[in-house]
Coordinates of C-alpha atoms in Angstrom, one line a residue:
Chain A
M714 CA 17.7 -10.1 -32.7
K715 CA 20.3 -9.0 -30.2
I716 CA 19.6 -9.4 -26.5
A717 CA 21.5 -8.6 -23.3
L718 CA 21.3 -10.5 -20.0
I719 CA 21.1 -8.3 -16.9
G720 CA 22.2 -10.2 -13.8
V721 CA 24.5 -13.1 -14.5
G722 CA 24.0 -15.5 -11.6
K723 CA 23.1 -19.2 -11.3
I724 CA 19.8 -19.0 -13.1
A725 CA 21.3 -17.0 -16.0
L726 CA 24.2 -19.4 -16.5
D727 CA 22.2 -22.6 -16.0
Q728 CA 19.1 -21.6 -18.1
H729 CA 19.2 -18.3 -19.9
V730 CA 22.6 -18.6 -21.6
P731 CA 22.0 -22.1 -23.1
A732 CA 18.5 -21.2 -24.1
I733 CA 19.7 -18.1 -26.0
A734 CA 22.7 -20.0 -27.5
G735 CA 20.3 -22.6 -28.9
S736 CA 17.8 -20.1 -30.2
E737 CA 17.4 -19.2 -33.9
D738 CA 15.8 -15.9 -32.8
W739 CA 18.4 -14.4 -30.4
E740 CA 22.0 -13.5 -30.2
L741 CA 23.5 -12.8 -26.8
A742 CA 25.2 -9.4 -27.5
A743 CA 26.2 -8.3 -24.0
T744 CA 25.8 -9.0 -20.3
C745 CA 25.5 -6.6 -17.4
S746 CA 26.3 -7.9 -13.9
R747 CA 28.3 -6.9 -10.8
H748 CA 30.2 -10.2 -10.8
G749 CA 29.1 -12.6 -13.5
S750 CA 30.0 -12.7 -17.2
V751 CA 29.8 -15.1 -20.2
P752 CA 33.0 -16.0 -22.1
G753 CA 33.2 -14.2 -25.4
V754 CA 30.3 -11.8 -24.7
P755 CA 31.0 -8.1 -23.9
A756 CA 30.5 -7.7 -20.2
F757 CA 29.3 -4.5 -18.5
T758 CA 28.8 -3.7 -14.8
D759 CA 26.7 -0.6 -15.3
L760 CA 23.3 -0.7 -17.1
D761 CA 23.5 3.0 -18.3
T762 CA 26.9 2.3 -19.9
M763 CA 25.7 -0.8 -21.6
L764 CA 22.5 0.8 -23.0
A765 CA 24.5 3.8 -24.3
A766 CA 27.2 1.6 -25.8
H767 CA 24.7 -0.8 -27.5
P768 CA 21.8 1.0 -29.2
D769 CA 21.7 -2.2 -31.4
I770 CA 20.5 -4.3 -28.4
E771 CA 16.7 -3.8 -28.6
T772 CA 15.8 -6.4 -25.9
V773 CA 17.1 -7.1 -22.4
S774 CA 16.4 -10.1 -20.1
L775 CA 16.4 -9.5 -16.4
C776 CA 17.6 -12.3 -14.2
M777 CA 18.3 -10.6 -10.8
P778 CA 16.2 -11.2 -7.6
P779 CA 12.8 -9.5 -7.5
V780 CA 13.7 -6.6 -5.1
P781 CA 16.2 -4.7 -7.2
R782 CA 14.5 -5.6 -10.5
F783 CA 12.2 -2.7 -10.8
D784 CA 14.9 0.0 -11.2
F785 CA 16.7 -1.9 -13.9
A786 CA 13.5 -2.7 -15.8
A787 CA 12.3 1.0 -15.6
K788 CA 15.7 2.2 -16.9
A789 CA 15.6 -0.2 -19.8
I790 CA 12.0 0.7 -20.7
A791 CA 12.9 4.4 -20.5
A792 CA 15.7 3.7 -23.0
G793 CA 13.2 2.1 -25.4
R794 CA 14.2 -1.5 -24.9
N795 CA 11.9 -4.5 -24.8
V796 CA 12.1 -6.2 -21.4
M797 CA 11.8 -9.9 -20.3
L798 CA 11.4 -10.5 -16.6
E799 CA 12.3 -13.6 -14.6
K800 CA 9.6 -14.7 -12.2
P801 CA 8.2 -13.2 -10.1
P802 CA 8.0 -10.0 -12.2
G803 CA 8.5 -7.8 -9.2
A804 CA 8.6 -7.7 -5.4
S805 CA 5.3 -5.8 -5.3
L806 CA 2.1 -5.8 -7.4
A807 CA 2.1 -2.0 -7.6
E808 CA 5.5 -1.9 -9.3
C809 CA 4.4 -4.5 -11.9
H810 CA 1.4 -2.3 -12.7
A811 CA 3.8 0.7 -13.0
L812 CA 6.1 -1.2 -15.3
E813 CA 3.2 -2.2 -17.6
A814 CA 2.0 1.4 -17.8
M815 CA 5.6 2.5 -18.6
A816 CA 6.0 -0.2 -21.3
R817 CA 2.6 0.8 -22.9
A818 CA 3.6 4.5 -22.9
A819 CA 7.1 3.7 -24.4
G820 CA 5.6 1.2 -27.0
V821 CA 8.0 -1.6 -26.0
S822 CA 7.3 -5.3 -25.3
L823 CA 7.2 -6.5 -21.7
F824 CA 7.0 -10.2 -20.8
A825 CA 6.4 -11.4 -17.2
T826 CA 7.7 -14.9 -17.7
W827 CA 6.6 -17.8 -15.5
H828 CA 9.1 -20.5 -16.5
S829 CA 6.9 -23.4 -15.2
R830 CA 4.2 -22.4 -17.6
A831 CA 6.6 -23.1 -20.4
A832 CA 7.1 -26.7 -19.2
D833 CA 6.5 -29.3 -21.9
K834 CA 3.1 -30.6 -20.9
V835 CA 1.4 -27.4 -19.7
Q836 CA -0.3 -26.5 -22.9
G837 CA -1.4 -30.1 -23.4
A838 CA -3.0 -30.1 -20.0
K839 CA -4.7 -26.8 -20.7
A840 CA -6.1 -28.1 -24.0
W841 CA -7.4 -31.3 -22.3
L842 CA -9.1 -29.3 -19.5
Q843 CA -10.6 -26.5 -21.6
D844 CA -14.0 -28.1 -22.1
K845 CA -14.1 -30.1 -18.9
S846 CA -15.9 -29.3 -15.6
I847 CA -13.5 -29.3 -12.7
T848 CA -14.6 -31.1 -9.5
R849 CA -11.3 -30.7 -7.6
A850 CA -7.8 -29.4 -8.2
H851 CA -4.8 -29.7 -5.9
V852 CA -1.3 -28.4 -6.2
T853 CA 1.5 -30.1 -4.2
W854 CA 4.9 -28.3 -4.3
R855 CA 7.4 -29.8 -1.9
E856 CA 11.1 -29.5 -2.0
S857 CA 14.1 -28.9 0.2
V858 CA 15.2 -25.4 0.7
R859 CA 18.5 -26.7 1.8
K860 CA 19.0 -28.4 -1.6
W861 CA 17.7 -25.5 -3.8
H862 CA 18.8 -22.5 -1.8
P863 CA 21.7 -23.6 0.3
G864 CA 22.7 -20.9 2.7
Q865 CA 20.7 -18.3 0.9
D866 CA 19.3 -16.4 3.8
W867 CA 17.7 -13.8 1.6
V868 CA 14.8 -16.2 0.8
F869 CA 13.8 -15.8 4.4
E870 CA 14.1 -12.0 4.4
P871 CA 11.1 -9.7 3.6
G872 CA 10.6 -9.8 -0.1
G873 CA 12.3 -13.1 -0.5
M874 CA 8.9 -14.8 -0.6
G875 CA 9.9 -17.9 1.3
V876 CA 8.2 -21.1 0.2
F877 CA 6.2 -19.0 -2.3
D878 CA 9.3 -18.7 -4.4
P879 CA 8.8 -22.3 -5.6
G880 CA 5.1 -22.4 -4.8
I881 CA 4.4 -19.6 -7.3
N882 CA 5.6 -21.9 -10.0
G883 CA 2.8 -24.3 -9.2
L884 CA 0.3 -21.4 -9.1
S885 CA 1.6 -20.2 -12.5
I886 CA 0.7 -23.6 -14.0
L887 CA -2.6 -23.8 -12.1
T888 CA -3.7 -20.3 -13.3
E889 CA -2.7 -21.3 -16.9
I890 CA -4.5 -24.6 -17.2
L891 CA -7.8 -24.0 -15.3
P892 CA -10.6 -23.1 -17.6
A893 CA -12.1 -20.6 -15.1
P894 CA -10.3 -18.4 -12.5
V895 CA -10.4 -19.2 -8.8
H896 CA -9.7 -17.0 -5.8
L897 CA -8.4 -17.6 -2.4
R898 CA -10.8 -18.3 0.5
S899 CA -8.3 -19.0 3.3
A900 CA -4.7 -19.9 3.9
T901 CA -2.3 -20.9 6.6
L902 CA 1.3 -19.8 6.5
A903 CA 4.0 -21.4 8.7
Y904 CA 6.8 -19.1 9.7
P905 CA 9.9 -20.4 11.4
E906 CA 10.2 -18.6 14.7
N907 CA 13.5 -17.0 13.6
R908 CA 12.4 -16.1 10.0
Q909 CA 10.4 -13.4 8.1
T910 CA 8.9 -15.5 5.3
P911 CA 6.9 -18.8 5.4
I912 CA 8.6 -22.2 5.1
A913 CA 5.3 -23.9 4.3
A914 CA 1.8 -22.9 3.3
R915 CA -1.7 -24.3 2.7
L916 CA -4.1 -22.4 0.4
S917 CA -7.8 -23.0 -0.1
F918 CA -9.4 -21.5 -3.1
T919 CA -12.9 -21.4 -4.6
G920 CA -13.8 -24.3 -7.0
N921 CA -12.7 -27.0 -4.6
T922 CA -9.1 -26.0 -5.4
S923 CA -6.2 -26.1 -3.0
A924 CA -2.5 -26.0 -2.7
E925 CA 0.2 -27.1 -0.3
F926 CA 3.8 -25.9 -0.4
D927 CA 6.5 -27.2 1.9
W928 CA 10.2 -26.4 1.9
R929 CA 11.0 -29.0 4.5
E930 CA 10.8 -32.0 2.2
E931 CA 14.2 -33.7 2.3
D932 CA 13.3 -37.0 0.4
R933 CA 12.5 -35.9 -3.1
D934 CA 11.1 -33.0 -5.1
V935 CA 7.3 -33.2 -5.5
W936 CA 5.9 -30.7 -8.1
D937 CA 2.5 -32.1 -8.9
I938 CA -0.9 -30.8 -9.9
E939 CA -3.9 -33.1 -10.0
V940 CA -7.3 -32.1 -11.5
D941 CA -10.4 -34.2 -11.2
T942 CA -13.1 -34.0 -13.8
P943 CA -16.1 -36.3 -14.5
D944 CA -14.1 -37.4 -17.6
G945 CA -11.0 -38.5 -15.7
T946 CA -8.2 -37.2 -13.5
L947 CA -5.4 -35.2 -15.1
A948 CA -2.0 -35.1 -13.4
L949 CA 0.9 -32.8 -14.2
R950 CA 4.1 -34.1 -12.6
D951 CA 7.7 -33.0 -12.4
G952 CA 6.7 -29.4 -12.6
G953 CA 4.8 -29.8 -15.8
A954 CA 7.3 -32.1 -17.6
R955 CA 5.0 -35.1 -17.5
M956 CA 1.2 -35.5 -18.0
E957 CA -1.0 -38.4 -16.9
I958 CA -4.7 -39.1 -17.5
D959 CA -6.1 -41.5 -15.0
G960 CA -2.6 -42.6 -14.0
A961 CA -1.4 -43.4 -17.6
D962 CA 1.3 -41.3 -19.3
H963 CA -0.3 -39.0 -21.9
D964 CA 1.6 -37.8 -24.9
D965 CA 0.1 -34.7 -26.4
G966 CA 2.5 -34.7 -29.4
Q967 CA 4.1 -31.4 -28.4
P968 CA 7.9 -31.2 -28.8
A969 CA 10.0 -31.5 -25.6
L970 CA 11.5 -28.1 -26.0
G971 CA 12.1 -27.3 -22.3
E972 CA 11.1 -24.3 -20.3
Y973 CA 13.6 -21.5 -21.1
P974 CA 13.9 -22.2 -24.8
R975 CA 10.1 -21.9 -25.0
L976 CA 10.2 -18.6 -23.0
Y977 CA 12.7 -17.2 -25.5
V978 CA 10.5 -18.3 -28.4
Q979 CA 7.5 -16.5 -26.8
M980 CA 9.6 -13.4 -26.2
A981 CA 10.6 -13.3 -29.9
D982 CA 6.9 -13.6 -30.8
L983 CA 6.0 -10.7 -28.4
V984 CA 8.7 -8.5 -29.8
R985 CA 7.7 -9.1 -33.4
A986 CA 4.1 -8.4 -32.5
G987 CA 5.0 -5.4 -30.3
A988 CA 2.9 -7.0 -27.6
I989 CA 2.9 -7.1 -23.8
D990 CA 2.3 -10.2 -21.7
M991 CA 2.0 -9.2 -18.1
D992 CA -0.2 -11.7 -16.4
L993 CA 0.2 -11.2 -12.7
S994 CA -2.4 -13.8 -11.5
P995 CA 0.2 -16.1 -9.8
L996 CA 1.6 -13.1 -7.8
V997 CA -1.9 -11.9 -7.0
H998 CA -2.6 -15.3 -5.3
V999 CA 0.6 -15.0 -3.3
A1000 CA -0.2 -11.5 -2.2
D1001 CA -3.8 -12.6 -1.3
A1002 CA -2.3 -15.5 0.7
H1003 CA -0.2 -13.0 2.7
M1004 CA -3.1 -10.7 3.2
L1005 CA -5.7 -13.3 4.1
G1006 CA -3.6 -16.0 5.6
R1007 CA -3.5 -17.2 9.2
R1008 CA 0.1 -17.1 10.6
E1009 CA 1.5 -20.1 12.5
T1010 CA 4.8 -20.1 14.2
V1011 CA 6.9 -23.2 13.7
E1012 CA 10.3 -24.4 14.9
P1013 CA 13.3 -22.2 14.0
F1014 CA 15.0 -22.9 10.7
D1015 CA 18.8 -22.7 10.1
F1016 CA 20.7 -24.0 7.0
Chain B
M405 CA -33.7 4.7 -9.7
K406 CA -34.5 2.0 -7.2
I407 CA -31.8 0.6 -5.0
A408 CA -31.5 -2.1 -2.3
L409 CA -29.2 -2.2 0.6
I410 CA -27.6 -5.6 1.3
G411 CA -26.3 -5.9 4.8
V412 CA -28.0 -3.5 7.3
G413 CA -25.5 -3.0 10.1
K414 CA -24.0 0.1 11.6
I415 CA -22.4 1.6 8.5
A416 CA -25.6 1.1 6.5
L417 CA -27.8 2.8 9.1
D418 CA -25.3 5.6 9.9
Q419 CA -24.2 6.5 6.4
H420 CA -26.0 4.7 3.5
V421 CA -29.6 5.1 4.6
P422 CA -29.3 8.9 5.1
A423 CA -27.3 9.3 1.9
I424 CA -30.0 7.5 -0.1
A425 CA -32.8 9.3 1.7
G426 CA -31.2 12.7 0.8
S427 CA -30.5 11.8 -2.8
E428 CA -32.5 12.9 -5.8
D429 CA -31.2 9.9 -7.8
W430 CA -32.1 7.0 -5.6
E431 CA -35.1 5.4 -3.8
L432 CA -34.4 2.8 -1.2
A433 CA -36.8 0.0 -2.4
A434 CA -35.7 -2.9 -0.3
T435 CA -33.2 -4.2 2.2
C436 CA -31.7 -7.7 2.7
S437 CA -30.1 -8.5 5.9
R438 CA -30.1 -11.3 8.5
H439 CA -30.9 -9.0 11.4
G440 CA -31.2 -5.3 10.3
S441 CA -34.0 -3.5 8.5
V442 CA -35.1 0.1 7.8
P443 CA -38.6 1.3 8.9
G444 CA -41.1 1.5 6.0
V445 CA -38.8 -0.4 3.6
P446 CA -39.6 -4.0 2.5
A447 CA -37.1 -6.2 4.3
F448 CA -35.8 -9.5 3.1
T449 CA -33.4 -12.0 4.7
D450 CA -32.5 -13.9 1.5
L451 CA -30.9 -12.3 -1.5
D452 CA -32.4 -14.7 -4.1
T453 CA -35.9 -14.0 -2.8
M454 CA -35.3 -10.3 -2.9
L455 CA -33.9 -10.4 -6.5
A456 CA -36.8 -12.5 -7.7
A457 CA -39.5 -10.4 -5.9
H458 CA -38.0 -7.1 -7.2
P459 CA -37.0 -7.1 -10.8
D460 CA -37.6 -3.3 -10.6
I461 CA -34.5 -2.9 -8.4
E462 CA -31.7 -2.5 -10.9
T463 CA -29.0 -1.6 -8.4
V464 CA -27.8 -3.1 -5.1
S465 CA -25.4 -1.6 -2.6
L466 CA -23.4 -4.1 -0.5
C467 CA -22.5 -3.1 3.1
M468 CA -21.4 -6.4 4.7
P469 CA -17.8 -7.1 5.8
P470 CA -15.4 -8.1 3.0
V471 CA -15.2 -11.8 3.5
P472 CA -18.8 -12.8 2.7
R473 CA -19.2 -10.0 0.1
F474 CA -18.1 -11.8 -3.0
D475 CA -20.9 -14.4 -3.1
F476 CA -23.5 -11.7 -2.7
A477 CA -21.9 -9.5 -5.4
A478 CA -21.6 -12.4 -7.8
K479 CA -25.2 -13.4 -7.3
A480 CA -26.4 -9.8 -7.9
I481 CA -24.3 -9.5 -11.1
A482 CA -25.5 -12.8 -12.3
A483 CA -29.0 -11.5 -11.9
G484 CA -28.2 -8.5 -14.0
R485 CA -28.0 -5.9 -11.3
N486 CA -25.6 -3.0 -10.9
V487 CA -23.4 -3.4 -7.8
M488 CA -21.9 -0.8 -5.4
L489 CA -19.3 -2.2 -3.0
E490 CA -18.3 -0.8 0.4
K491 CA -14.5 -0.6 0.9
P492 CA -12.5 -2.7 0.6
P493 CA -14.2 -4.2 -2.5
G494 CA -13.2 -7.8 -1.4
A495 CA -11.1 -9.8 0.9
S496 CA -8.8 -10.8 -1.9
L497 CA -7.5 -9.1 -5.0
A498 CA -8.3 -12.2 -7.2
E499 CA -12.0 -12.0 -6.2
C500 CA -12.1 -8.3 -7.2
H501 CA -10.6 -9.2 -10.6
A502 CA -13.2 -11.9 -11.0
L503 CA -16.1 -9.6 -10.1
E504 CA -14.9 -7.0 -12.6
A505 CA -14.8 -9.7 -15.3
M506 CA -18.3 -10.9 -14.4
A507 CA -19.6 -7.3 -14.5
R508 CA -18.1 -6.7 -17.9
A509 CA -19.6 -9.9 -19.2
A510 CA -23.0 -9.1 -17.8
G511 CA -22.9 -5.5 -19.0
V512 CA -23.7 -4.0 -15.5
S513 CA -22.1 -1.2 -13.6
L514 CA -19.7 -2.0 -10.7
F515 CA -18.3 0.5 -8.3
A516 CA -15.5 -0.2 -5.8
T517 CA -16.2 2.7 -3.5
W518 CA -13.5 4.3 -1.3
H519 CA -15.6 6.6 1.0
S520 CA -12.6 8.7 2.0
R521 CA -11.9 9.6 -1.6
A522 CA -15.3 11.2 -1.6
A523 CA -14.4 13.5 1.4
D524 CA -15.1 17.2 0.6
K525 CA -11.5 18.4 -0.1
V526 CA -10.0 15.4 -1.9
Q527 CA -10.8 16.6 -5.4
G528 CA -9.5 20.1 -4.5
A529 CA -6.3 18.6 -3.3
K530 CA -6.0 16.5 -6.4
A531 CA -6.5 19.6 -8.6
W532 CA -3.9 21.6 -6.6
L533 CA -1.3 18.8 -6.9
Q534 CA -1.8 17.8 -10.5
D535 CA 0.8 20.1 -12.0
K536 CA 3.2 20.1 -9.0
S537 CA 6.3 18.1 -8.4
I538 CA 6.1 16.1 -5.2
T539 CA 9.2 16.2 -2.9
R540 CA 7.6 14.3 0.0
A541 CA 4.3 12.8 1.0
H542 CA 3.3 11.3 4.3
V543 CA 0.1 9.7 5.5
T544 CA -0.7 9.6 9.2
W545 CA -3.7 7.5 10.2
R546 CA -4.0 7.1 14.0
E547 CA -7.1 6.2 15.9
S548 CA -8.4 4.0 18.7
V549 CA -9.5 0.5 17.8
R550 CA -11.3 0.5 21.2
K551 CA -13.3 3.5 20.1
W552 CA -14.1 2.5 16.6
H553 CA -14.4 -1.3 16.8
P554 CA -15.3 -2.0 20.4
G555 CA -15.2 -5.7 21.1
Q556 CA -15.1 -6.5 17.4
D557 CA -12.6 -9.4 17.5
W558 CA -13.1 -10.1 13.7
V559 CA -10.9 -7.1 12.8
F560 CA -8.0 -9.1 14.3
E561 CA -8.9 -12.3 12.5
P562 CA -7.5 -13.3 9.1
G563 CA -9.2 -11.2 6.5
G564 CA -10.2 -8.5 9.0
M565 CA -7.2 -6.4 7.9
G566 CA -6.3 -5.0 11.3
V567 CA -5.1 -1.4 11.2
F568 CA -5.3 -1.5 7.4
D569 CA -9.0 -1.3 7.8
P570 CA -8.7 2.4 8.6
G571 CA -5.3 2.8 6.9
I572 CA -6.7 1.9 3.5
N573 CA -8.8 5.0 3.7
G574 CA -5.6 7.1 3.9
L575 CA -4.1 5.1 1.0
S576 CA -7.3 5.6 -1.0
I577 CA -6.9 9.3 -0.8
L578 CA -3.1 9.2 -1.4
T579 CA -3.6 7.1 -4.6
E580 CA -6.3 9.6 -5.7
I581 CA -4.4 12.8 -5.2
L582 CA -0.8 12.0 -6.2
P583 CA -0.1 13.0 -9.8
A584 CA 2.0 9.8 -10.4
P585 CA 1.7 6.4 -8.9
V586 CA 4.1 5.1 -6.2
H587 CA 4.9 1.6 -5.1
L588 CA 5.9 0.0 -1.8
R589 CA 9.6 -0.4 -1.1
S590 CA 9.4 -1.8 2.5
A591 CA 7.1 -2.0 5.4
T592 CA 7.0 -3.0 9.0
L593 CA 3.8 -4.5 10.5
A594 CA 3.3 -4.8 14.2
Y595 CA 1.2 -7.8 15.3
P596 CA 0.0 -8.2 18.9
E597 CA 1.3 -11.4 20.2
N598 CA -2.2 -12.8 20.5
R599 CA -3.7 -11.5 17.2
Q600 CA -3.6 -12.4 13.5
T601 CA -3.7 -8.9 11.9
P602 CA -1.4 -5.9 12.5
I603 CA -2.3 -3.2 15.0
A604 CA 0.2 -0.7 13.6
A605 CA 2.2 -0.4 10.3
R606 CA 4.8 1.8 8.7
L607 CA 5.1 1.8 4.9
S608 CA 7.8 3.2 2.8
F609 CA 7.1 3.9 -0.9
T610 CA 9.0 5.2 -3.9
G611 CA 8.8 9.0 -4.4
N612 CA 9.8 9.8 -0.8
T613 CA 6.3 8.8 0.2
S614 CA 5.5 7.1 3.5
A615 CA 2.6 6.1 5.7
E616 CA 2.1 5.3 9.4
F617 CA -1.0 3.6 10.8
D618 CA -1.7 3.0 14.5
W619 CA -4.7 1.7 16.2
R620 CA -3.3 2.3 19.7
E621 CA -3.9 6.1 19.6
E622 CA -6.2 6.8 22.5
D623 CA -6.1 10.7 22.6
R624 CA -7.6 11.7 19.3
D625 CA -8.2 10.7 15.7
V626 CA -5.4 11.7 13.4
W627 CA -6.3 11.2 9.7
D628 CA -3.8 13.5 7.9
I629 CA -1.9 13.5 4.6
E630 CA 0.9 16.0 4.0
V631 CA 2.4 16.6 0.6
D632 CA 5.5 18.8 0.1
T633 CA 6.1 20.6 -3.2
P634 CA 8.4 23.4 -4.3
D635 CA 5.3 25.5 -4.4
G636 CA 4.2 24.9 -0.8
T637 CA 2.9 22.1 1.5
L638 CA -0.6 20.8 1.1
A639 CA -2.3 19.1 4.1
L640 CA -5.5 17.2 4.0
R641 CA -6.8 16.8 7.6
D642 CA -9.8 15.1 9.3
G643 CA -9.8 12.3 6.6
G644 CA -10.0 14.8 3.7
A645 CA -12.6 17.1 5.2
R646 CA -10.2 20.0 5.6
M647 CA -7.4 21.3 3.3
E648 CA -4.5 23.6 4.1
I649 CA -1.8 25.2 2.0
D650 CA 1.2 26.1 4.0
G651 CA -0.8 25.9 7.2
A652 CA -3.7 28.1 6.1
D653 CA -7.2 26.8 5.5
H654 CA -7.9 26.5 1.8
D655 CA -11.4 26.7 0.3
D656 CA -11.6 25.2 -3.1
G657 CA -15.2 26.3 -3.6
Q658 CA -16.5 22.8 -3.7
P659 CA -19.8 22.1 -1.9
A660 CA -19.6 20.3 1.5
L661 CA -21.6 17.4 0.4
G662 CA -20.1 14.6 2.6
E663 CA -18.6 11.3 1.7
Y664 CA -21.6 8.9 1.3
P665 CA -23.9 11.4 -0.5
R666 CA -21.1 12.0 -3.0
L667 CA -20.6 8.2 -3.5
Y668 CA -24.3 7.8 -4.4
V669 CA -24.0 10.7 -6.9
Q670 CA -21.0 8.9 -8.5
M671 CA -22.9 5.6 -8.5
A672 CA -25.8 7.2 -10.3
D673 CA -23.4 8.6 -12.9
L674 CA -21.8 5.2 -13.4
V675 CA -25.2 3.5 -13.8
R676 CA -26.4 6.1 -16.4
A677 CA -23.1 5.7 -18.3
G678 CA -23.1 1.9 -18.0
A679 CA -19.6 2.2 -16.6
I680 CA -17.3 0.4 -14.2
D681 CA -15.0 2.0 -11.6
M682 CA -13.0 -0.8 -10.0
D683 CA -9.8 0.9 -9.0
L684 CA -8.0 -1.5 -6.7
S685 CA -4.8 0.5 -6.1
P686 CA -5.5 1.0 -2.3
L687 CA -6.0 -2.7 -1.8
V688 CA -2.9 -3.5 -4.0
H689 CA -0.8 -1.4 -1.6
V690 CA -2.2 -3.3 1.4
A691 CA -1.5 -6.7 -0.2
D692 CA 2.0 -5.6 -1.1
A693 CA 2.6 -4.5 2.5
H694 CA 1.6 -7.9 3.7
M695 CA 3.7 -9.6 1.1
L696 CA 6.8 -7.4 1.5
G697 CA 6.5 -6.3 5.1
R698 CA 8.7 -7.2 8.0
R699 CA 6.7 -8.6 10.9
E700 CA 7.2 -7.4 14.5
T701 CA 5.5 -9.0 17.5
V702 CA 4.2 -6.4 20.0
E703 CA 2.4 -6.8 23.3
P704 CA -0.9 -8.6 23.4
F705 CA -4.1 -6.6 22.7
D706 CA -7.4 -7.2 24.4
F707 CA -10.4 -5.0 24.2

């Protein structure tokens, strides 16, 4: 099946292009981007032109930042194409609801991807937890914004999500593996005095569940989820790439496919089934944290 | 049908009790509240005790503030009772989704009421707009927090929603009357230096739609929505109680029933049909505004 990449930046080149190249399902048939392109692949700078020139491309994958994404997605759906969305699926919840309604009306597939959910051990963790009672769950997502977003001031502008940009990855795993949904009780968001989005956050949910996100961690990336049950403690580490039970590595027998290859397998399944997967629960928690959270001002941040 | 009021404060006594008393559908059979009661009606202070003592009460109406509301609603649903929720239906979106899932599983009715949607002219405005193209829409919600919430510091605490507490009423009408949904593009939220929730907000939506909310209006209440179309301008004033077309009063022939009596008619219809009405779109816009909005610090506010 032919696919086009819309938005050819770092995430597209690092993850999407190799995942498509290694896929048995997909052929990268065009790109559309203001600046980026992929050697040997027809490159467009205007989406309308590309859609008109390539009626054979039935699916597009959108890799630009969340704020401009809606207009591109809406245009592709209106042109009858299946759409795959990088996380988060939009800058607002209302626009995600609108896209889903448009996709249903147009009869196309729509996939709100959450790449961390496609990490190798997430389904194993979900399977292990499904019949357990949860006594405590905690998400720790700590990394350096200087390392991961050097000089990218947009992450601190409204809509850039701040530390929720990585934190939502942890929430996307949490919402996937817990056997029952939780909801936010309270939150504290730490805003640098000179910035519009939080650099750190602490979230407290029902079900003795909590999360801490911090973009000021300069030593190492910590992307961990720990879940206590009467039958033992499960830990997902390295963003879902490793799984431990009571501190011992656990091999669930699943292949180490990697996040983006797995997302493209899932998209192929959705397209063949004519289905929609638009689970917004990670973004709902982020919106709730902004609505319910206590704001704290912390020291200015500059790259 | 027998109904119980949970939370007997100002809104219950001012609006819910008279609406139930004047209804042909409902009989107020009990109250449950830490402090309030209604003369001649059995009064409880504990929900479990009330539910156990009154299996004949199939429906409860919840009138407490949003933060504690979830636990009461969950308990009532678990006990097989139909539930009617004051606006907003919860402090978080995730808890509203959870309540809806619980109500579906339990087979009970659940009604997220938006009292302003039940204002006399809202359905007339919706009918007039349904076949029009909208060229501009603007919501103006200005009132004095000193007048409407004297000394109520909780409105400025996290979860209290600030100026979105009244503003969501305007959004509830907007989302009801527009023929197509809009979503937020940007917002500015004004936080008093000493407070946790905004005292004013400006919202910009798709579809040339906008809203301004201000709690610092000391002259008069302004609760207006204006919608321009090629066929004329519709205005809803006084929170939906009056409708104008091109500046002239418009009588749509609907009875002047009032907001809360109409809500209790709708709840009776839902219970008879075994249906759920859990439209969260006004709260989605508020959450989006918090997530996407630019924060401005303004002068301290004290009552």
